Coordinates of C-alpha atoms in Angstrom, one line a residue:
Chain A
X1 CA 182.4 182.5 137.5
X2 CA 180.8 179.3 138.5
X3 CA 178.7 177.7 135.3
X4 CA 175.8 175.6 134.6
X5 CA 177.6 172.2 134.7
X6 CA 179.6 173.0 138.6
X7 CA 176.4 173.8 139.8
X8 CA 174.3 170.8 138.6
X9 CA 177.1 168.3 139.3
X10 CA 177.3 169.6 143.0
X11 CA 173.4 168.9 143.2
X12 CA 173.5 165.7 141.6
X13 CA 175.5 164.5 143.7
X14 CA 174.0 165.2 146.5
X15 CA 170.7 164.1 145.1
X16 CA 171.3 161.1 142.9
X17 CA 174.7 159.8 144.4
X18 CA 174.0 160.5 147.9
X19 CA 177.0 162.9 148.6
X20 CA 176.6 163.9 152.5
X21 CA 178.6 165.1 155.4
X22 CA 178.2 162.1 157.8
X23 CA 179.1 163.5 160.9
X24 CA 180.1 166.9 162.8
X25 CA 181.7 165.8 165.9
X26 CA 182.5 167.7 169.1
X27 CA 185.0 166.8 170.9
X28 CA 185.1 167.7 174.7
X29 CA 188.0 167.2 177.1
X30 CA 186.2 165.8 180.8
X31 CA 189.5 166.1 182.6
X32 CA 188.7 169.1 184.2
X33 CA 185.5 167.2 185.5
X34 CA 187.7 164.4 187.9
X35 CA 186.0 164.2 191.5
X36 CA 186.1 161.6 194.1
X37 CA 182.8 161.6 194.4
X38 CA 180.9 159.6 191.5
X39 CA 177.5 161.6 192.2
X40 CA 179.6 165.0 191.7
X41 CA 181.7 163.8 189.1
X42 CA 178.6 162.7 187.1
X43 CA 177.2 166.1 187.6
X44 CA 180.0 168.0 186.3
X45 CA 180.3 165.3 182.8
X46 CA 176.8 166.1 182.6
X47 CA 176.9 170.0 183.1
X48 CA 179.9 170.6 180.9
X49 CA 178.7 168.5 177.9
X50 CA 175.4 169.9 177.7
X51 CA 176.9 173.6 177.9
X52 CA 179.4 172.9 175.5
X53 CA 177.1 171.1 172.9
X54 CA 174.4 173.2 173.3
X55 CA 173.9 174.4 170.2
X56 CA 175.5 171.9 168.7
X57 CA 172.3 170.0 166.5
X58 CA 171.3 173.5 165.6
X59 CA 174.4 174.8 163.6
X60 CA 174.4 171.4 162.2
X61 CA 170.6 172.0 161.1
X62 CA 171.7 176.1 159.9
X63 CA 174.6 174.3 158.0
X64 CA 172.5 171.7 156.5
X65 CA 169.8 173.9 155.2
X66 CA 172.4 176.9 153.8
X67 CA 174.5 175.1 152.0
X68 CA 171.6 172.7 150.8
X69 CA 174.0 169.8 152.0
X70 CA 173.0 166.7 154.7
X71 CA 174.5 166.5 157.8
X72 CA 173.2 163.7 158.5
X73 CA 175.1 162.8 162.4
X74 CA 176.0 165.6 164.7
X75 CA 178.0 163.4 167.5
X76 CA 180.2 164.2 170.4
X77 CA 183.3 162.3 171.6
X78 CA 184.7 162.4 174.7
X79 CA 188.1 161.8 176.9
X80 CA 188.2 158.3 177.6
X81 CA 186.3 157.6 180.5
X82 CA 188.7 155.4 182.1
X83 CA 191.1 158.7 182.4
X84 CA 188.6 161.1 183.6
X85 CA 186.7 159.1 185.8
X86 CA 190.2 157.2 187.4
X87 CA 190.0 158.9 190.4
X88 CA 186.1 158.2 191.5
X89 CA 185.9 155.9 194.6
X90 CA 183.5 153.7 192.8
X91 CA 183.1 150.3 191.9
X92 CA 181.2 150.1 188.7
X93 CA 180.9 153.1 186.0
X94 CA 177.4 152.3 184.8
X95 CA 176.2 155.4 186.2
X96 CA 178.8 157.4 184.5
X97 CA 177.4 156.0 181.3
X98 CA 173.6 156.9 182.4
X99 CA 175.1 160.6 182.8
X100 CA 176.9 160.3 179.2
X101 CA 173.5 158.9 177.7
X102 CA 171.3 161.9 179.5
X103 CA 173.6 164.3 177.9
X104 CA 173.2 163.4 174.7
X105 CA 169.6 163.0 174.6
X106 CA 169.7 166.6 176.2
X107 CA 171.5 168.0 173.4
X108 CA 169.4 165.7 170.7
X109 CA 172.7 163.7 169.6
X110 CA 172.4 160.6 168.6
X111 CA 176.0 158.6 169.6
X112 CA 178.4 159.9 171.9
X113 CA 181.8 158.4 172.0
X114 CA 184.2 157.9 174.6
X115 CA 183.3 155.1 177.1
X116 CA 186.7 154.1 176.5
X117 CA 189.9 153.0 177.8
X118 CA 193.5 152.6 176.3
X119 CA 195.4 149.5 177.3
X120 CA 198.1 148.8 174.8
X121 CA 200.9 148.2 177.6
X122 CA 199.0 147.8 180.7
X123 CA 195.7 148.4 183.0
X124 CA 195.4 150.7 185.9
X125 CA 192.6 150.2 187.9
X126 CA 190.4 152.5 186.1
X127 CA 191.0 150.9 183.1
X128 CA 190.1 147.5 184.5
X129 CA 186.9 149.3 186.0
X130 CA 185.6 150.6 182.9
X131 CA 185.9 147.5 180.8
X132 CA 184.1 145.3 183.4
X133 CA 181.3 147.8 183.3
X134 CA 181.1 147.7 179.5
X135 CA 178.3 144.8 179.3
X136 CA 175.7 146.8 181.3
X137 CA 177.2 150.4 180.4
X138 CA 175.8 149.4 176.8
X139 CA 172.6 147.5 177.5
X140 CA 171.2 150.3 179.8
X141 CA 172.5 153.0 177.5
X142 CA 170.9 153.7 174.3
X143 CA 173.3 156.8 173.0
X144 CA 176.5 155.8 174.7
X145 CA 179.3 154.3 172.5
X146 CA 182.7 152.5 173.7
X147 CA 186.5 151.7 172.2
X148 CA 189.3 149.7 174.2
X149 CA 192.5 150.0 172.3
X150 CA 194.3 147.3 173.4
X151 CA 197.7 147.1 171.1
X152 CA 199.8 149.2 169.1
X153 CA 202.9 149.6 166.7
X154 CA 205.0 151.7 169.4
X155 CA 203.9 148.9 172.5
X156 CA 202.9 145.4 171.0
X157 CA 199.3 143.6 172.1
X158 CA 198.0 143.5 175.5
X159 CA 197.0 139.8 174.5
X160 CA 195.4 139.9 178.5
X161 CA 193.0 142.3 177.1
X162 CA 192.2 140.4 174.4
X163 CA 191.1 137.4 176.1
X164 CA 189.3 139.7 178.4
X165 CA 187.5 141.8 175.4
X166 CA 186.1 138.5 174.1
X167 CA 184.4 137.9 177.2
X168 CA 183.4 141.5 177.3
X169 CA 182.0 140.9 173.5
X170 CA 180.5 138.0 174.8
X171 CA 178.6 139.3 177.9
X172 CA 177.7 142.5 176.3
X173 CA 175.8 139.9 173.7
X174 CA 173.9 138.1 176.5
X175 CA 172.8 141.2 177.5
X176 CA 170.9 142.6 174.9
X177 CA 170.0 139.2 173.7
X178 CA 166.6 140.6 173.5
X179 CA 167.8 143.6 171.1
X180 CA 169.9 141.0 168.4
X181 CA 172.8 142.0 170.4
X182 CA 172.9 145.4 169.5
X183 CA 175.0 146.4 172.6
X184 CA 178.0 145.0 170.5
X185 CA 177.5 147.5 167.5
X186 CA 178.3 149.8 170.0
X187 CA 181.5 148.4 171.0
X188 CA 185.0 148.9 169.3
X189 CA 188.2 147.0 169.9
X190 CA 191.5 148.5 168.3
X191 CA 194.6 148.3 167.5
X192 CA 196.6 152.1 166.8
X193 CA 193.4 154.2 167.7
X194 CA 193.4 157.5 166.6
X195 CA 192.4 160.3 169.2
X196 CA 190.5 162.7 166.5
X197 CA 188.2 160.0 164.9
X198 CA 184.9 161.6 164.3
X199 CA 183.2 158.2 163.1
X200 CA 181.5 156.3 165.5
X201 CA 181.5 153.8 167.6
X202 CA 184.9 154.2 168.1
X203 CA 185.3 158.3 168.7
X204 CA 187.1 159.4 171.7
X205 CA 188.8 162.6 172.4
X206 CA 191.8 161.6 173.0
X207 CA 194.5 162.9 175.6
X208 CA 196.6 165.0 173.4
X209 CA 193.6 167.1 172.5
X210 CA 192.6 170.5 173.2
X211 CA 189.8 171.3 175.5
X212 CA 187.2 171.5 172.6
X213 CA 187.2 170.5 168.7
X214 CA 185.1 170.1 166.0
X215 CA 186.1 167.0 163.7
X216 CA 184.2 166.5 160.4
X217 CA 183.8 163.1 158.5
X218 CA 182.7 163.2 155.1
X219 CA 181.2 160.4 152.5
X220 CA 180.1 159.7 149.3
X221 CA 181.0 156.0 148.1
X222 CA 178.3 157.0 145.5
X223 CA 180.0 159.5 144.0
X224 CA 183.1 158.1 143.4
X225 CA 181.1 154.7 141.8
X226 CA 179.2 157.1 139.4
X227 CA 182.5 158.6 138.6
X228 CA 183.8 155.3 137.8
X229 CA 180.8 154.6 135.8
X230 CA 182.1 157.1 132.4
X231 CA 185.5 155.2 132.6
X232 CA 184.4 151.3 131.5
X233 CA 188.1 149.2 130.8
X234 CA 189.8 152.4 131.4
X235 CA 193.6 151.4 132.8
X236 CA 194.0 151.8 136.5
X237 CA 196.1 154.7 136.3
X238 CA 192.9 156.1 134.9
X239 CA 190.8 155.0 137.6
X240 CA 193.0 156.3 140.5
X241 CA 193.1 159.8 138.7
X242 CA 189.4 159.9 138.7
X243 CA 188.9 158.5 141.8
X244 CA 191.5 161.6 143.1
X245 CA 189.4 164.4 141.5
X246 CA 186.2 163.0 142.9
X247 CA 187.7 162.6 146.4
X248 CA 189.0 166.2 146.4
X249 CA 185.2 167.7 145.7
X250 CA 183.7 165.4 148.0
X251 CA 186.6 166.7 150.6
X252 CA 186.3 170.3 150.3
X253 CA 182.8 169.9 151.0
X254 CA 183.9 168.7 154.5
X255 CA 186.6 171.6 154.9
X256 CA 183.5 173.9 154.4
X257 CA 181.2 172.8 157.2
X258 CA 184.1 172.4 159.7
X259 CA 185.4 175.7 158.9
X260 CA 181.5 177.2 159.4
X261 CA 180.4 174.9 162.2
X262 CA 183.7 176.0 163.7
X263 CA 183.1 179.4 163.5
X264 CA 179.7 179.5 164.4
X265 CA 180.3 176.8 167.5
X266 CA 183.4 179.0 169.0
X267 CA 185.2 175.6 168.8
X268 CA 188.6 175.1 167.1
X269 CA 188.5 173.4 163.7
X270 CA 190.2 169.7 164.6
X271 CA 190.2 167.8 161.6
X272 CA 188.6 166.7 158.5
X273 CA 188.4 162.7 158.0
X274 CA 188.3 162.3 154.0
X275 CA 186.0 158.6 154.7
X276 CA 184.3 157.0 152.4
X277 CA 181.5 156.0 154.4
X278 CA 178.9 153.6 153.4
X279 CA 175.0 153.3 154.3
X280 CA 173.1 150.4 153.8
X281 CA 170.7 152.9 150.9
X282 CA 171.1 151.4 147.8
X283 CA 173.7 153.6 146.0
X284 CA 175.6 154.1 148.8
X285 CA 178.2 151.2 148.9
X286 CA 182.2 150.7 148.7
X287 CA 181.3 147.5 147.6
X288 CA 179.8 148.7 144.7
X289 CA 183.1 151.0 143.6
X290 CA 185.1 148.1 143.9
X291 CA 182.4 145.9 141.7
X292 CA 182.7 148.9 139.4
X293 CA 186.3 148.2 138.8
X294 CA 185.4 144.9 137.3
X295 CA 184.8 142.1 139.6
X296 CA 181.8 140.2 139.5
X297 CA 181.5 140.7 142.9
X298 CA 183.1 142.2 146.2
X299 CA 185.0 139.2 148.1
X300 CA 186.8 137.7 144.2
X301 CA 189.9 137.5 143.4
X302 CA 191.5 140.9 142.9
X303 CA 189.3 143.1 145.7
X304 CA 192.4 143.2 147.7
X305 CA 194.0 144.8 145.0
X306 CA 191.1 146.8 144.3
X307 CA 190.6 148.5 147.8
X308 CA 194.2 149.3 148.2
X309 CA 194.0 151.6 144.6
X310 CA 190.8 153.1 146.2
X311 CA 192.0 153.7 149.9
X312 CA 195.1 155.0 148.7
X313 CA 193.5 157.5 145.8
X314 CA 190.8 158.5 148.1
X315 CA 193.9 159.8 150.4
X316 CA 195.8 161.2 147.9
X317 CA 192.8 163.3 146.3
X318 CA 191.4 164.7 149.7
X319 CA 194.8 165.2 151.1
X320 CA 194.9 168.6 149.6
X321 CA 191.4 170.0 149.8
X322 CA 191.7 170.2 153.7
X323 CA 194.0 172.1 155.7
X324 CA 194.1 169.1 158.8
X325 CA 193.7 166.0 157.6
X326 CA 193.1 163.1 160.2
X327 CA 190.8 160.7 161.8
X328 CA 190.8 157.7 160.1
X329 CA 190.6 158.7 156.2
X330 CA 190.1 156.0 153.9
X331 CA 187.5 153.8 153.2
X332 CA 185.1 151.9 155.5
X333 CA 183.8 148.4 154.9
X334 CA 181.1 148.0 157.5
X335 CA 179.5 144.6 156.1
X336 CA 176.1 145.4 157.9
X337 CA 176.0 149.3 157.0
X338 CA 176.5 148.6 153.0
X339 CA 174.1 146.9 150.3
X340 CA 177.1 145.3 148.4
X341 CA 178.5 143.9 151.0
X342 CA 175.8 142.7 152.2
X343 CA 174.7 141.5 148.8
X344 CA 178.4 139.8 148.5
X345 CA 178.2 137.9 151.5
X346 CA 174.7 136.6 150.6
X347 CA 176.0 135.4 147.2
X348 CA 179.1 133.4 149.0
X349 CA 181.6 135.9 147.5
X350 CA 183.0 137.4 150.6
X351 CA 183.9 135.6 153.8
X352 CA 185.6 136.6 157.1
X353 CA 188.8 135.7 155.9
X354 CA 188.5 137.9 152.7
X355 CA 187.4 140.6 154.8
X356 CA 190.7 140.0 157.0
X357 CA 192.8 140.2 154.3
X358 CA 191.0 143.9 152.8
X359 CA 191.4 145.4 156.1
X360 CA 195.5 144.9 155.7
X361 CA 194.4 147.9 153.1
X362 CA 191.2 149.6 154.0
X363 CA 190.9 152.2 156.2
X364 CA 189.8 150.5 159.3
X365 CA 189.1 146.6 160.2
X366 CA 186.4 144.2 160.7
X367 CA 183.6 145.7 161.1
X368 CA 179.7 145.0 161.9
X369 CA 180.3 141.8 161.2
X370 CA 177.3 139.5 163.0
X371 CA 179.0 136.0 163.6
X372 CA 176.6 132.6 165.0
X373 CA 175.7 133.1 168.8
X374 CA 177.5 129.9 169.9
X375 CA 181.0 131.6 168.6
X376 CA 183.4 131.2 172.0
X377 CA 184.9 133.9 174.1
X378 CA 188.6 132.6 172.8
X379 CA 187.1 132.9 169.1
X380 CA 186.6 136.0 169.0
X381 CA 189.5 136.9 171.2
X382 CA 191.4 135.2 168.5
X383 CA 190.1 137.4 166.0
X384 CA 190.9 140.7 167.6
X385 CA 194.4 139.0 168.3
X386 CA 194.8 138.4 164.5
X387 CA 193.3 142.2 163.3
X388 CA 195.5 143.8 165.8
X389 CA 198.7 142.1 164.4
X390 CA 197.5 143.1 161.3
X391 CA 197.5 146.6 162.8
X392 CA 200.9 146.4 164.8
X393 CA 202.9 145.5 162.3
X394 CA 201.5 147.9 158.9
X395 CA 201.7 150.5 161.3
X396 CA 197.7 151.4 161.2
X397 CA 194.5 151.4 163.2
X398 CA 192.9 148.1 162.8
X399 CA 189.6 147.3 164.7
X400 CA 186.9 144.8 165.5
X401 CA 182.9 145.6 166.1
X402 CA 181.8 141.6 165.6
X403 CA 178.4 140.7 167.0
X404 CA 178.0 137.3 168.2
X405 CA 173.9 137.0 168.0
X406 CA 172.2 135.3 170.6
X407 CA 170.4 132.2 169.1
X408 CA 171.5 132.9 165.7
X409 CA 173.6 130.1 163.2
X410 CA 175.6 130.6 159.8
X411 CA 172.9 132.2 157.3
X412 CA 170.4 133.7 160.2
X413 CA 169.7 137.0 159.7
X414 CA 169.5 139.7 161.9
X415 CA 168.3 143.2 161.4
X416 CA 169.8 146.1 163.7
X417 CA 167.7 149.0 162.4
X418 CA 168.7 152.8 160.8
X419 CA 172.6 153.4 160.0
X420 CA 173.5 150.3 161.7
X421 CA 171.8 148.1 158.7
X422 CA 171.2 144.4 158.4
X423 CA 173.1 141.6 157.8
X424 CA 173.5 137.8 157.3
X425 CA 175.7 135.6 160.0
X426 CA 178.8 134.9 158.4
X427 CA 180.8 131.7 158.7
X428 CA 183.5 131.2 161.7
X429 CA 186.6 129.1 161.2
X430 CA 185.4 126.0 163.6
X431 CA 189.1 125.1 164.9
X432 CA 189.6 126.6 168.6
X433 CA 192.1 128.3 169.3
X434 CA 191.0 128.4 172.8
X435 CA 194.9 127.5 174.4
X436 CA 196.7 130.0 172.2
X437 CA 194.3 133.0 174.0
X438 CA 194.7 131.4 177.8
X439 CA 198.7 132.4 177.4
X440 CA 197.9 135.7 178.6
X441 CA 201.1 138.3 178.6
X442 CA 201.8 140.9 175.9
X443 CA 203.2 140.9 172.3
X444 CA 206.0 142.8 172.0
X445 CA 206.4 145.6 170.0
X446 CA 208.0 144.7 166.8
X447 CA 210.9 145.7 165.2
X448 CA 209.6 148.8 163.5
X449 CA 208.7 150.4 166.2
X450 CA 212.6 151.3 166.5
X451 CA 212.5 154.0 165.1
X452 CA 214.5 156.6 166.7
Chain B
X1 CA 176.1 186.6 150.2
X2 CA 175.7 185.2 146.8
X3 CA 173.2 182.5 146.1
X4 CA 172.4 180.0 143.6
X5 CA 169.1 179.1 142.7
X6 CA 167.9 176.1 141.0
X7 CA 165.2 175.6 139.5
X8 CA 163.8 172.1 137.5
X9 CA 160.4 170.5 136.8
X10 CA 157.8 170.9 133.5
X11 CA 158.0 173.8 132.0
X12 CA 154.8 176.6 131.5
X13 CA 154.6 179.8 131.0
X14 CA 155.9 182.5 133.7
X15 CA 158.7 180.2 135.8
X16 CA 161.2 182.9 135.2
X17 CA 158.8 185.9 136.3
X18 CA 157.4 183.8 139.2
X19 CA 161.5 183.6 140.6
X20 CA 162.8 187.1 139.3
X21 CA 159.6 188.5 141.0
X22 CA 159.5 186.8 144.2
X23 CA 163.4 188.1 144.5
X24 CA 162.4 192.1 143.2
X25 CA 160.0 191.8 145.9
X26 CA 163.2 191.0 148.3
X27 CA 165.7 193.0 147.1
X28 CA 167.6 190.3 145.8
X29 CA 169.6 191.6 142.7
X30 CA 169.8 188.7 139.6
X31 CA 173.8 188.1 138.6
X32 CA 173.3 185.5 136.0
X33 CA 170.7 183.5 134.8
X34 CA 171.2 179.9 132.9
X35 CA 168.1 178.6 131.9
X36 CA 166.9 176.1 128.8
X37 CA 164.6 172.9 127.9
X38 CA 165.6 169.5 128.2
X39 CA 163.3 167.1 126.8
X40 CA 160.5 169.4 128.4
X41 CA 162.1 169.5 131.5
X42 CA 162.4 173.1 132.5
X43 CA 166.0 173.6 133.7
X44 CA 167.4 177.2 135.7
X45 CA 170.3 178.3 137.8
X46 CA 170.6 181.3 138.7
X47 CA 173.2 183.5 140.5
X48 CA 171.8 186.3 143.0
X49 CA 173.2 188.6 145.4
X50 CA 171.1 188.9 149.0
X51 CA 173.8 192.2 149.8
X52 CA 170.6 194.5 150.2
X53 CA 168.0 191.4 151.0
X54 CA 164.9 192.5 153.2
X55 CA 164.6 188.1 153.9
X56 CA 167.0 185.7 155.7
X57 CA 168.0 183.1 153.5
X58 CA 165.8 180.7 155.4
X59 CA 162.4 182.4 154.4
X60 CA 163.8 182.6 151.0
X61 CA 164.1 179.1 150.7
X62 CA 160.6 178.5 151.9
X63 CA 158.7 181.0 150.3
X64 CA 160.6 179.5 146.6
X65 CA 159.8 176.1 147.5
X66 CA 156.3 176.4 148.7
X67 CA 155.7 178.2 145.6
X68 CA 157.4 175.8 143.5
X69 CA 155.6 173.2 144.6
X70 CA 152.3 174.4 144.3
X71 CA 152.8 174.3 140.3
X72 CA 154.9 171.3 140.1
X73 CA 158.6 172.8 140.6
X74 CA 162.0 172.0 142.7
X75 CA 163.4 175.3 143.6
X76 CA 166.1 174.9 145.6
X77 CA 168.3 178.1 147.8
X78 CA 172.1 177.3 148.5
X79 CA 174.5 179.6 149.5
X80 CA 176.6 180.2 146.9
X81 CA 180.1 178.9 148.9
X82 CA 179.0 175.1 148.4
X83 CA 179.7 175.4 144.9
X84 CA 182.6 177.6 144.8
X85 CA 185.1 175.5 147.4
X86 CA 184.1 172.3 144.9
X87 CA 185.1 173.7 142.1
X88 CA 187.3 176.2 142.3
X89 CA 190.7 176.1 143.9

């Protein structure tokens, strides 16, 4: 029998501590959709996603109101665009993102992921297509979200793509110069991406896929802080046993609306991501956990340290309260979507660099971080180049989603609206690097990538 | 289905007949009820069982809230499953 206490902890978290789902997303395999013919191929993306996701917002609402639990995204990821569309006789794939963004206003989604091409060894020439057509594919778009992965532990670095994504970063800024940029929040470079990723802007269904799947990504940095809270100079074996517990509640959660949006979808149960996802609501922060630990503030000394204990606990505790695990799992540390980071960077505490070094251990990489508009193509090439070694060699994904703002300097501000948040410009390392990027070629794989 | 329903806000008299009447009328059979004061902060769960419901859960939910907020109340309608995969393995 349940008693008083479950019950009221269950809705205090999800009142006071913010405890959601964050996203219910269906993923939908276009291969089947491949036509010479851009007009027709457009037509059948267009057909099949709005038949498949049909009722997708509404079971997510049904869910919601049940089980008295938000859903706050329902989102739909699909093949990369570059694969499905390789065989159009076409110049530019700007249309094929018009047909993406129809779709998902269509079916009321808000993101839809998978303008995307992978790129760790090589381009073909629908790879090369897609990225050129990134820039405009994002300014014209308002739904439509897009991923290159450009290295990997098994291949090395396609360090041509990297000096090409700056560009791309760079052009897709100039674009919506008039929006802060925003065309770059929608834009993910990676290093080992993962083809069941529910989060976006970097959700694609990748190639090993089925034809459908329904991938759940849960949240609740609130909940693990209040947690924390009860346990003041408590030893870190402590901590991580605490932070375990909670992560295992706020994961079964997530097994429960896959399982029923599943079921009441007709679409096979992918994967649960056991994310800690931050918002930029107050009470809703990773930053704030790791403050919680004892540091004065996110970005001192010891938040490496810090964010390793809570990546690693948040896996270990949600490990077990899901039947497929995947995605990305661990914890985000989007500096525009979260108040303490935000907060941190403000206060001087936390710089690029310190950010480089947490994403060695957090769940992801760099991420909505808004840099001064005058940042060079080869700087932010550089970047990627650096995040995606970091990525290569620990043998995990390892992004970039930077935003070089038009007109903006160090201290600016700029203000991107809803989930996306706000944030201050941080500070770029002023050296160039600008000859190290020209090289061109690949990294090779390295040595751990033997492993057979 | 078994629900849960919660129940919080200042207490008066007749919370608990407002609730257990609104579910007779519905054919909802009461399982438990868990109910005291905090501070004067009325505070109730209660376990129900729709089995033999004449309602959806959906026009359940409504009805309770609109009629909790008319008097000052949260009453809130979950399925009982939410609280059940936390907590119990």
């Amino acid at each position: 029998m349940l008693t008083i206490q479950d019950i009221l902890e269950t809705n205090r978290m999800i009142a006071e501590d913010k405890l959601d789902v964050r996203t219910i997303t269906l993923g939908i395999s276009l291969r089947d959709c491949a036509h010479p013919d851009l007009d027709v191929f457009c037509r059948n993306i267009y057909d099949k996603i709005t038949h498949t996701a049909e009722h997708l917002v509404r079971v997510g609402e049904d869910i919601e109101a049940e089980y008295g639990i938000p859903i706050i995204n329902k989102r739909i990821s699909v093949t990369p665009i570059a694969i499905a569309a390789e065989s159009c006789r076409t110049d530019t794939l700007v249309p094929v993102a018009e047909a993406l963004d129809k779709a998902a206003q269509a079916v009321g989604v808000n993101f839809l992921g998978g303008f995307s091409a992978l790129v760790e060894k090589g381009y073909t020439h629908g790879d090369r297509r897609l990225i050129q057509s990134i820039p405009e594919a994002l300014a014209v778009t308002e739904r439509v979200c897009s991923s290159v992965n450009l290295g990997s532990t098994k291949h090395g670095i396609n360090m041509d793509c990297v000096r090409e994504m700056g560009e791309i970063i760079k052009k897709t800024a100039a674009l919506t110069a008039d929006r802060d940029a925003l065309g770059c929040a929608k834009l993910v470079v990676f290093c080992n991406s993962v083809e069941d990723n529910p989060f976006m802007a970097g959700a694609f269904h990748g190639v090993g896929e089925g034809e459908t799947a329904v991938n759940v990504g849960v949240s609740g940095p609130g909940v693990v802080k209040r947690a924390l809270e009860g346990y003041k100079g408590a030893d870190f074996g402590t901590i991580a046993e605490i932070i375990k517990k909670t992560s295992f509640k706020i994961t079964r959660v997530g097994q429960l609306v896959a399982q029923e949006a599943s079921k009441r979808l007709g679409v096979p149960f992918g994967i649960v991501d056991l994310s800690l996802a931050p918002t930029p609501a107050v009470g809703d922060s990773v930053a704030y956990i790791l403050e919680e630990m004892g540091l004065e503030s996110c970005g001192a000394p010891g938040t490496t340290a810090a964010l390793a204990l809570l990546n690693d606990a948040v896996k270990k505790g949600g490990l077990m309260a899901s039947s497929f695990v995947g995605g990305l799992s661990g914890a985000f540390i989007p500096v525009s979507e979260d108040a303490g980071m935000i907060a941190a960077v403000e206060r001087g505490s936390l710089s690029l660099e310190k950010l480089e070094a947490m994403t060695c251990v957090c769940s992801v990489g760099l991420d909505m971080i808004a840099v001064p508009g005058d940042t060079s193509a080869a700087t932010i090439s550089a970047i990627i180049a650096d995040e995606a070694a970091i990525g290569m060699i620990n043998n995990k994904t390892t992004a970039v989603r930077i935003i070089p703002v038009p007109g903006k300097k160090e201290g600016d501000y700029v203000e991107f609206g809803g989930l996306l948040g706000h944030s201050p410009i941080l500070a770029v390392n002023r050296f160039q690097s600008h000859d190290f990027i020209a090289r061109g070629g690949r990294i090779p794989a390295p040595v751990r990538s033997l492993t057979n | 289905m078994k629900i849960v329903v919660t129940v919080v806000g200042e207490d008066r008299v007749g919370i608990i007949a407002m609730v257990s009447g609104i579910l007779a009328e519905n054919q909802i059979n009461i399982n438990n009820i868990n109910q005291n004061i905090v501070d004067g902060f009325f505070n109730m769960v209660m376990i129900a069982d729709m089995a033999a419901a004449r309602i959806s859960l959906k026009d359940l939910q409504k009805i309770l809230r609109e009629r909790g907020e008319a008097i000052g109340l949260d009453i809130k309608v979950q399925h009982e499953d939410i609280f059940r995969i936390m907590h119990r393995i």
